Amino acid sequence: MNIAQAVKASEREAGLSFYESADGLVTVRIENELASATLALQGGHLIHWQPAHAADPVLWLSKRARFGHGRSIRGGVPICWPWFGAHPTDERLCPHGFARIMPWRLVESGMLENGATRLKLQISDTPVAHQQLPHPYELTLTIEIGSTLKMALATSNLGEAPLLIGEAFHTYFQISDVDKIHVSGLDGCEYANKMEAFARQTQQGDIRFSQEYDRVYLNTVADCTIVDPGMNRRIDIAKTGSQSTVVWTPGQAKAEELHDIGPGDDWRHMICVESANALDNEVWIPAGQTHVMSVEYSTEAL
Ligand code: TA6
């Protein structure tokens, strides 16, 4: 068996199969006894995860999602890095950073003893990325596809000076209807309300939705839960290495403005709860150090 055959064998063991689109975009399908998932190497972007015990996918993907070189994908888990939101000084640059629109490479894959599939990806440095962040770094995404979904984003500062980053797992969760759910875990937290010029306010109780909602909750390490009676399930969001949580639904008008969501009610079936380090919580990484932000998603019946 040569190395290519050995790699193929290990990929098959891990439940991986690869597909390439006509324009060279590669997606990886993961099937194991615990779950199924789909990963686009463009952006290191997980676009589907459904544990075997769940009747429905946990991640939402827009019916109008677009797949193309240099484009972000509307849904799943976009990787926001090395800034969150608009670039601080150059509005021409992609909101939420370049990691979600750049090619990543699969550097490791394998099956864990518990039956989960573990993937390790790294972003490929490109002249465009280097132009936007001329500081040596290594960015690694580790994903464990099992009865829960674990993701860890590790930023290693390979330079001589401290590195400042903003980041998020900008996760789109599949729900029955935005009117029927609530999000718990952020009661009493201060937030910046994007709908009111980032005014600072304090969360009162659980979060319910009736219109566009766009808030960055600050200085919170709290786990959150999406409670969804319409799908008779809860989705638990645990995190480490993250001081912010962003909660967003576009509302009808904004959804229609977004070409990759568009008219209709598709937007009603998703909510973004994003584990992040944003605004006041951006992270300074000392030279030679590594910072890791991680999440674990799980779902169970109510
Ligand atoms: O995370 C919330 C947010 O910053 C919203 O303000 C909205 O812009 C959303 O991200 C989607 O951003 P995108 O660049 O993916 O369209």
mmCIF file of C-alpha atoms and ligand atoms in Angstrom:
data_model
loop_
_atom_site.group_PDB
_atom_site.id
_atom_site.type_symbol
_atom_site.label_atom_id
_atom_site.label_comp_id
_atom_site.label_asym_id
_atom_site.label_seq_id
_atom_site.Cartn_x
_atom_site.Cartn_y
_atom_site.Cartn_z
ATOM 1 C CA MET A 1 0.000 0.000 0.000
ATOM 2 C CA ASN A 2 1.456 3.360 -1.024
ATOM 3 C CA ILE A 3 0.977 6.605 0.929
ATOM 4 C CA ALA A 4 -1.977 7.687 -1.199
ATOM 5 C CA GLN A 5 -3.701 4.364 -0.616
ATOM 6 C CA ALA A 6 -2.904 4.609 3.128
ATOM 7 C CA VAL A 7 -4.381 8.113 3.269
ATOM 8 C CA LYS A 8 -7.463 6.924 1.416
ATOM 9 C CA ALA A 9 -7.828 4.013 3.845
ATOM 10 C CA SER A 10 -7.592 6.282 6.896
ATOM 11 C CA GLU A 11 -10.086 8.689 5.336
ATOM 12 C CA ARG A 12 -12.504 5.852 4.664
ATOM 13 C CA GLU A 13 -12.058 4.641 8.265
ATOM 14 C CA ALA A 14 -12.904 8.142 9.498
ATOM 15 C CA GLY A 15 -16.031 8.083 7.334
ATOM 16 C CA LEU A 16 -14.796 10.728 4.896
ATOM 17 C CA SER A 17 -15.686 11.098 1.224
ATOM 18 C CA PHE A 18 -14.573 13.977 -0.970
ATOM 19 C CA TYR A 19 -16.388 15.851 -3.733
ATOM 20 C CA GLU A 20 -15.025 18.514 -6.065
ATOM 21 C CA SER A 21 -17.243 20.994 -7.900
ATOM 22 C CA ALA A 22 -16.688 21.994 -11.512
ATOM 23 C CA ASP A 23 -14.856 25.123 -10.337
ATOM 24 C CA GLY A 24 -12.594 23.210 -7.990
ATOM 25 C CA LEU A 25 -14.332 23.682 -4.631
ATOM 26 C CA VAL A 26 -13.921 20.652 -2.391
ATOM 27 C CA THR A 27 -16.494 19.473 0.158
ATOM 28 C CA VAL A 28 -15.953 16.630 2.589
ATOM 29 C CA ARG A 29 -18.857 14.408 3.606
ATOM 30 C CA ILE A 30 -18.475 12.795 7.037
ATOM 31 C CA GLU A 31 -20.617 9.791 7.987
ATOM 32 C CA ASN A 32 -20.082 7.831 11.188
ATOM 33 C CA GLU A 33 -22.337 5.947 13.598
ATOM 34 C CA LEU A 34 -22.875 9.053 15.702
ATOM 35 C CA ALA A 35 -23.580 11.759 13.136
ATOM 36 C CA SER A 36 -23.325 13.064 9.597
ATOM 37 C CA ALA A 37 -21.736 16.339 8.516
ATOM 38 C CA THR A 38 -20.541 18.285 5.504
ATOM 39 C CA LEU A 39 -17.500 20.538 5.436
ATOM 40 C CA ALA A 40 -16.506 23.003 2.694
ATOM 41 C CA LEU A 41 -12.733 23.506 2.526
ATOM 42 C CA GLN A 42 -13.552 27.004 1.255
ATOM 43 C CA GLY A 43 -13.538 28.970 4.504
ATOM 44 C CA GLY A 44 -13.005 25.864 6.656
ATOM 45 C CA HIS A 45 -16.781 25.990 6.733
ATOM 46 C CA LEU A 46 -18.966 23.314 8.336
ATOM 47 C CA ILE A 47 -22.323 23.547 6.545
ATOM 48 C CA HIS A 48 -24.181 20.540 7.952
ATOM 49 C CA TRP A 49 -24.229 18.546 11.205
ATOM 50 C CA GLN A 50 -26.933 16.112 12.287
ATOM 51 C CA PRO A 51 -26.360 13.706 15.177
ATOM 52 C CA ALA A 52 -27.900 10.248 14.664
ATOM 53 C CA HIS A 53 -30.364 10.849 17.531
ATOM 54 C CA ALA A 54 -31.679 14.100 16.030
ATOM 55 C CA ALA A 55 -34.650 14.152 13.662
ATOM 56 C CA ASP A 56 -33.413 17.342 11.986
ATOM 57 C CA PRO A 57 -30.112 19.050 11.171
ATOM 58 C CA VAL A 58 -28.796 21.321 13.927
ATOM 59 C CA LEU A 59 -27.194 23.823 11.522
ATOM 60 C CA TRP A 60 -29.217 25.934 9.070
ATOM 61 C CA LEU A 61 -28.087 26.501 5.482
ATOM 62 C CA SER A 62 -29.805 29.117 3.350
ATOM 63 C CA LYS A 63 -31.748 27.772 0.393
ATOM 64 C CA ARG A 64 -29.955 30.490 -1.574
ATOM 65 C CA ALA A 65 -26.468 29.886 -0.175
ATOM 66 C CA ARG A 66 -23.770 30.546 -2.761
ATOM 67 C CA PHE A 67 -20.589 28.523 -3.163
ATOM 68 C CA GLY A 68 -17.719 30.235 -4.910
ATOM 69 C CA HIS A 69 -14.044 31.059 -4.553
ATOM 70 C CA GLY A 70 -13.590 34.068 -2.290
ATOM 71 C CA ARG A 71 -17.211 33.971 -1.103
ATOM 72 C CA SER A 72 -18.679 33.292 2.343
ATOM 73 C CA ILE A 73 -21.438 30.700 2.658
ATOM 74 C CA ARG A 74 -24.746 31.727 4.262
ATOM 75 C CA GLY A 75 -25.313 29.215 7.018
ATOM 76 C CA GLY A 76 -23.472 26.549 8.967
ATOM 77 C CA VAL A 77 -20.503 27.829 10.976
ATOM 78 C CA PRO A 78 -18.680 30.715 9.266
ATOM 79 C CA ILE A 79 -15.254 31.326 10.845
ATOM 80 C CA CYS A 80 -14.905 35.028 11.611
ATOM 81 C CA TRP A 81 -11.199 35.878 11.973
ATOM 82 C CA PRO A 82 -8.983 37.972 12.436
ATOM 83 C CA TRP A 83 -11.647 40.635 13.018
ATOM 84 C CA PHE A 84 -15.364 40.572 13.855
ATOM 85 C CA GLY A 85 -17.808 42.856 12.028
ATOM 86 C CA ALA A 86 -16.470 45.658 9.845
ATOM 87 C CA HIS A 87 -12.677 46.024 9.519
ATOM 88 C CA PRO A 88 -11.620 48.746 11.959
ATOM 89 C CA THR A 89 -9.951 50.968 9.347
ATOM 90 C CA ASP A 90 -10.708 49.670 5.843
ATOM 91 C CA GLU A 91 -14.386 49.204 4.988
ATOM 92 C CA ARG A 92 -13.452 47.647 1.650
ATOM 93 C CA LEU A 93 -12.280 44.496 3.426
ATOM 94 C CA CYS A 94 -14.631 41.550 3.960
ATOM 95 C CA PRO A 95 -16.736 41.957 7.101
ATOM 96 C CA HIS A 96 -15.812 39.356 9.721
ATOM 97 C CA GLY A 97 -12.302 38.900 8.312
ATOM 98 C CA PHE A 98 -10.804 36.814 5.527
ATOM 99 C CA ALA A 99 -10.727 33.333 7.135
ATOM 100 C CA ARG A 100 -14.258 32.504 5.930
ATOM 101 C CA ILE A 101 -13.487 33.366 2.294
ATOM 102 C CA MET A 102 -10.062 31.762 1.979
ATOM 103 C CA PRO A 103 -9.068 28.179 1.135
ATOM 104 C CA TRP A 104 -8.245 25.854 4.035
ATOM 105 C CA ARG A 105 -6.498 22.492 3.846
ATOM 106 C CA LEU A 106 -7.296 19.285 5.686
ATOM 107 C CA VAL A 107 -4.123 18.373 7.549
ATOM 108 C CA GLU A 108 -5.363 15.470 9.712
ATOM 109 C CA SER A 109 -8.377 13.182 9.932
ATOM 110 C CA GLY A 110 -9.219 10.139 11.984
ATOM 111 C CA MET A 111 -11.747 8.249 14.012
ATOM 112 C CA LEU A 112 -11.720 8.651 17.810
ATOM 113 C CA GLU A 113 -12.307 5.769 20.223
ATOM 114 C CA ASN A 114 -15.804 7.122 20.967
ATOM 115 C CA GLY A 115 -16.697 6.819 17.273
ATOM 116 C CA ALA A 116 -16.498 10.523 16.481
ATOM 117 C CA THR A 117 -14.569 11.775 13.459
ATOM 118 C CA ARG A 118 -11.839 14.307 14.170
ATOM 119 C CA LEU A 119 -10.673 16.712 11.506
ATOM 120 C CA LYS A 120 -7.863 19.242 11.688
ATOM 121 C CA LEU A 121 -7.682 22.085 9.181
ATOM 122 C CA GLN A 122 -5.324 24.979 8.660
ATOM 123 C CA ILE A 123 -5.803 28.149 6.668
ATOM 124 C CA SER A 124 -3.521 28.528 3.702
ATOM 125 C CA ASP A 125 -1.562 31.769 3.736
ATOM 126 C CA THR A 126 -2.170 33.652 0.502
ATOM 127 C CA PRO A 127 -0.844 36.997 -0.775
ATOM 128 C CA VAL A 128 -4.309 38.521 -0.221
ATOM 129 C CA ALA A 129 -4.493 37.256 3.362
ATOM 130 C CA HIS A 130 -0.894 38.322 4.018
ATOM 131 C CA GLN A 131 -1.699 41.798 2.700
ATOM 132 C CA GLN A 132 -4.586 42.065 5.177
ATOM 133 C CA LEU A 133 -2.622 40.657 8.098
ATOM 134 C CA PRO A 134 1.152 41.062 7.568
ATOM 135 C CA HIS A 135 1.990 39.233 10.819
ATOM 136 C CA PRO A 136 3.163 35.608 11.009
ATOM 137 C CA TYR A 137 0.528 33.283 12.506
ATOM 138 C CA GLU A 138 -0.838 29.770 12.281
ATOM 139 C CA LEU A 139 -4.627 29.296 12.353
ATOM 140 C CA THR A 140 -5.894 25.799 13.107
ATOM 141 C CA LEU A 141 -9.480 24.566 13.265
ATOM 142 C CA THR A 142 -10.180 21.249 14.974
ATOM 143 C CA ILE A 143 -13.632 19.685 14.560
ATOM 144 C CA GLU A 144 -15.032 16.582 16.257
ATOM 145 C CA ILE A 145 -18.159 15.222 14.551
ATOM 146 C CA GLY A 146 -20.029 13.008 17.004
ATOM 147 C CA SER A 147 -23.193 12.955 19.107
ATOM 148 C CA THR A 148 -22.079 16.460 20.020
ATOM 149 C CA LEU A 149 -20.189 18.884 17.784
ATOM 150 C CA LYS A 150 -16.897 20.240 19.092
ATOM 151 C CA MET A 151 -14.940 22.995 17.359
ATOM 152 C CA ALA A 152 -11.734 24.710 18.462
ATOM 153 C CA LEU A 153 -10.038 27.656 16.727
ATOM 154 C CA ALA A 154 -6.381 28.050 17.698
ATOM 155 C CA THR A 155 -4.425 31.194 16.790
ATOM 156 C CA SER A 156 -0.663 30.864 17.215
ATOM 157 C CA ASN A 157 1.281 34.129 17.176
ATOM 158 C CA LEU A 158 4.513 33.262 15.342
ATOM 159 C CA GLY A 159 5.708 36.861 15.290
ATOM 160 C CA GLU A 160 7.905 38.981 17.567
ATOM 161 C CA ALA A 161 5.109 41.394 18.568
ATOM 162 C CA PRO A 162 1.699 40.871 20.224
ATOM 163 C CA LEU A 163 -1.175 40.089 17.810
ATOM 164 C CA LEU A 164 -4.696 41.530 18.274
ATOM 165 C CA ILE A 165 -7.625 39.476 16.934
ATOM 166 C CA GLY A 166 -11.409 39.460 16.913
ATOM 167 C CA GLU A 167 -13.118 36.128 16.138
ATOM 168 C CA ALA A 168 -16.372 34.190 16.193
ATOM 169 C CA PHE A 169 -18.014 30.935 15.356
ATOM 170 C CA HIS A 170 -20.843 32.712 13.486
ATOM 171 C CA THR A 171 -23.171 29.745 13.821
ATOM 172 C CA TYR A 172 -26.608 29.527 12.160
ATOM 173 C CA PHE A 173 -28.835 27.141 14.117
ATOM 174 C CA GLN A 174 -31.896 25.458 12.570
ATOM 175 C CA ILE A 175 -35.115 26.298 14.486
ATOM 176 C CA SER A 176 -38.868 25.874 14.004
ATOM 177 C CA ASP A 177 -39.652 29.588 13.871
ATOM 178 C CA VAL A 178 -37.971 32.658 15.312
ATOM 179 C CA ASP A 179 -41.259 33.625 17.011
ATOM 180 C CA LYS A 180 -41.468 30.311 18.841
ATOM 181 C CA ILE A 181 -38.052 30.048 20.481
ATOM 182 C CA HIS A 182 -36.164 31.772 23.245
ATOM 183 C CA VAL A 183 -32.478 31.931 24.177
ATOM 184 C CA SER A 184 -31.436 31.591 27.810
ATOM 185 C CA GLY A 185 -28.115 32.179 29.532
ATOM 186 C CA LEU A 186 -27.524 35.884 29.051
ATOM 187 C CA ASP A 187 -29.788 37.395 31.725
ATOM 188 C CA GLY A 188 -28.073 40.394 33.352
ATOM 189 C CA CYS A 189 -25.328 40.622 30.688
ATOM 190 C CA GLU A 190 -24.287 43.939 29.220
ATOM 191 C CA TYR A 191 -24.609 44.125 25.452
ATOM 192 C CA ALA A 192 -23.870 46.498 22.571
ATOM 193 C CA ASN A 193 -27.074 46.926 20.577
ATOM 194 C CA LYS A 194 -26.211 47.263 16.869
ATOM 195 C CA MET A 195 -29.804 48.338 16.200
ATOM 196 C CA GLU A 196 -29.206 51.406 18.386
ATOM 197 C CA ALA A 197 -25.723 52.500 17.251
ATOM 198 C CA PHE A 198 -24.118 49.956 19.597
ATOM 199 C CA ALA A 199 -25.681 51.582 22.672
ATOM 200 C CA ARG A 200 -24.762 49.683 25.868
ATOM 201 C CA GLN A 201 -27.760 48.066 27.594
ATOM 202 C CA THR A 202 -28.413 45.185 29.981
ATOM 203 C CA GLN A 203 -30.269 41.961 29.166
ATOM 204 C CA GLN A 204 -33.444 41.370 31.141
ATOM 205 C CA GLY A 205 -34.324 37.677 31.307
ATOM 206 C CA ASP A 206 -34.463 35.256 28.379
ATOM 207 C CA ILE A 207 -34.219 36.540 24.795
ATOM 208 C CA ARG A 208 -37.340 36.445 22.580
ATOM 209 C CA PHE A 209 -37.586 37.763 19.035
ATOM 210 C CA SER A 210 -40.148 39.848 17.167
ATOM 211 C CA GLN A 211 -37.980 41.803 14.688
ATOM 212 C CA GLU A 212 -34.353 42.308 13.563
ATOM 213 C CA TYR A 213 -32.135 41.635 16.559
ATOM 214 C CA ASP A 214 -28.388 42.232 16.578
ATOM 215 C CA ARG A 215 -26.551 42.332 19.915
ATOM 216 C CA VAL A 216 -23.003 41.666 21.064
ATOM 217 C CA TYR A 217 -23.122 40.420 24.675
ATOM 218 C CA LEU A 218 -19.900 41.347 26.407
ATOM 219 C CA ASN A 219 -17.734 39.923 29.198
ATOM 220 C CA THR A 220 -19.711 36.715 29.347
ATOM 221 C CA VAL A 221 -18.374 33.183 29.574
ATOM 222 C CA ALA A 222 -21.910 31.824 29.998
ATOM 223 C CA ASP A 223 -23.198 28.811 28.134
ATOM 224 C CA CYS A 224 -26.448 29.458 26.236
ATOM 225 C CA THR A 225 -29.468 27.379 25.306
ATOM 226 C CA ILE A 226 -31.880 27.733 22.396
ATOM 227 C CA VAL A 227 -35.244 26.418 23.602
ATOM 228 C CA ASP A 228 -37.413 25.378 20.636
ATOM 229 C CA PRO A 229 -40.852 23.957 21.516
ATOM 230 C CA GLY A 230 -41.744 23.945 17.803
ATOM 231 C CA MET A 231 -39.085 21.276 17.104
ATOM 232 C CA ASN A 232 -39.441 19.857 20.628
ATOM 233 C CA ARG A 233 -35.726 20.304 21.274
ATOM 234 C CA ARG A 234 -33.113 22.421 22.974
ATOM 235 C CA ILE A 235 -29.681 23.214 21.593
ATOM 236 C CA ASP A 236 -27.001 23.755 24.221
ATOM 237 C CA ILE A 237 -24.021 25.966 23.399
ATOM 238 C CA ALA A 238 -21.010 25.549 25.688
ATOM 239 C CA LYS A 239 -17.853 27.591 25.119
ATOM 240 C CA THR A 240 -14.326 28.237 26.387
ATOM 241 C CA GLY A 241 -11.858 30.981 25.515
ATOM 242 C CA SER A 242 -14.714 33.292 24.517
ATOM 243 C CA GLN A 243 -15.843 36.457 26.343
ATOM 244 C CA SER A 244 -18.589 37.558 23.910
ATOM 245 C CA THR A 245 -21.792 36.044 22.582
ATOM 246 C CA VAL A 246 -23.479 37.575 19.527
ATOM 247 C CA VAL A 247 -27.198 37.001 18.909
ATOM 248 C CA TRP A 248 -28.636 37.877 15.488
ATOM 249 C CA THR A 249 -31.737 37.425 13.425
ATOM 250 C CA PRO A 250 -32.091 39.633 10.317
ATOM 251 C CA GLY A 251 -35.862 40.126 10.360
ATOM 252 C CA GLN A 252 -37.886 40.119 7.130
ATOM 253 C CA ALA A 253 -36.599 43.365 5.607
ATOM 254 C CA LYS A 254 -32.870 42.685 6.129
ATOM 255 C CA ALA A 255 -33.311 39.053 5.002
ATOM 256 C CA GLU A 256 -34.783 40.272 1.715
ATOM 257 C CA GLU A 257 -31.811 42.612 1.251
ATOM 258 C CA LEU A 258 -29.384 39.719 1.659
ATOM 259 C CA HIS A 259 -29.233 38.043 -1.776
ATOM 260 C CA ASP A 260 -28.253 34.709 -0.210
ATOM 261 C CA ILE A 261 -31.303 34.669 2.054
ATOM 262 C CA GLY A 262 -33.841 36.660 0.017
ATOM 263 C CA PRO A 263 -37.652 36.883 0.120
ATOM 264 C CA GLY A 264 -39.870 34.274 1.750
ATOM 265 C CA ASP A 265 -39.655 32.868 5.258
ATOM 266 C CA ASP A 266 -36.409 30.861 5.113
ATOM 267 C CA TRP A 267 -34.835 33.368 7.533
ATOM 268 C CA ARG A 268 -37.460 32.476 10.150
ATOM 269 C CA HIS A 269 -36.000 29.024 10.539
ATOM 270 C CA MET A 270 -32.603 30.130 11.807
ATOM 271 C CA ILE A 271 -31.058 32.007 14.725
ATOM 272 C CA CYS A 272 -27.396 32.993 15.064
ATOM 273 C CA VAL A 273 -25.870 32.469 18.520
ATOM 274 C CA GLU A 274 -22.190 33.180 18.043
ATOM 275 C CA SER A 275 -19.427 32.400 20.529
ATOM 276 C CA ALA A 276 -16.925 35.180 19.943
ATOM 277 C CA ASN A 277 -14.317 37.659 21.115
ATOM 278 C CA ALA A 278 -15.541 40.981 19.754
ATOM 279 C CA LEU A 279 -15.504 44.744 20.540
ATOM 280 C CA ASP A 280 -14.142 45.211 24.092
ATOM 281 C CA ASN A 281 -13.309 41.483 24.191
ATOM 282 C CA GLU A 282 -10.819 41.376 21.303
ATOM 283 C CA VAL A 283 -7.808 39.264 22.287
ATOM 284 C CA TRP A 284 -4.142 40.310 22.470
ATOM 285 C CA ILE A 285 -1.980 37.221 21.898
ATOM 286 C CA PRO A 286 1.607 37.662 23.149
ATOM 287 C CA ALA A 287 4.469 36.747 20.802
ATOM 288 C CA GLY A 288 4.990 32.985 20.681
ATOM 289 C CA GLN A 289 1.690 32.211 22.458
ATOM 290 C CA THR A 290 -1.451 30.408 21.266
ATOM 291 C CA HIS A 291 -5.058 31.409 22.044
ATOM 292 C CA VAL A 292 -7.875 28.848 21.660
ATOM 293 C CA MET A 293 -11.610 29.530 21.439
ATOM 294 C CA SER A 294 -13.814 26.421 21.502
ATOM 295 C CA VAL A 295 -17.481 25.430 21.466
ATOM 296 C CA GLU A 296 -19.469 22.278 22.016
ATOM 297 C CA TYR A 297 -23.003 21.998 20.604
ATOM 298 C CA SER A 298 -25.491 19.368 21.795
ATOM 299 C CA THR A 299 -29.197 18.827 21.340
ATOM 300 C CA GLU A 300 -31.864 16.850 23.143
ATOM 301 C CA ALA A 301 -35.644 16.599 23.290
ATOM 302 C CA LEU A 302 -37.479 19.012 25.598
HETATM 303 O O1 TA6 B 1 -23.154 38.587 13.729
HETATM 304 C C1 TA6 B 1 -24.157 39.505 13.391
HETATM 305 C C2 TA6 B 1 -23.698 40.306 12.182
HETATM 306 O O2 TA6 B 1 -22.561 41.082 12.488
HETATM 307 C C3 TA6 B 1 -24.867 41.157 11.695
HETATM 308 O O3 TA6 B 1 -24.636 42.528 11.936
HETATM 309 C C4 TA6 B 1 -24.966 40.822 10.200
HETATM 310 O O4 TA6 B 1 -24.148 41.688 9.454
HETATM 311 C C5 TA6 B 1 -24.457 39.369 10.203
HETATM 312 O O5 TA6 B 1 -23.340 39.415 11.099
HETATM 313 C C6 TA6 B 1 -24.168 38.783 8.851
HETATM 314 O O6 TA6 B 1 -22.957 39.284 8.356
HETATM 315 P P1 TA6 B 1 -22.511 38.807 6.875
HETATM 316 O O7 TA6 B 1 -21.264 39.593 6.603
HETATM 317 O O8 TA6 B 1 -22.271 37.320 6.923
HETATM 318 O O9 TA6 B 1 -23.679 39.143 5.978
#
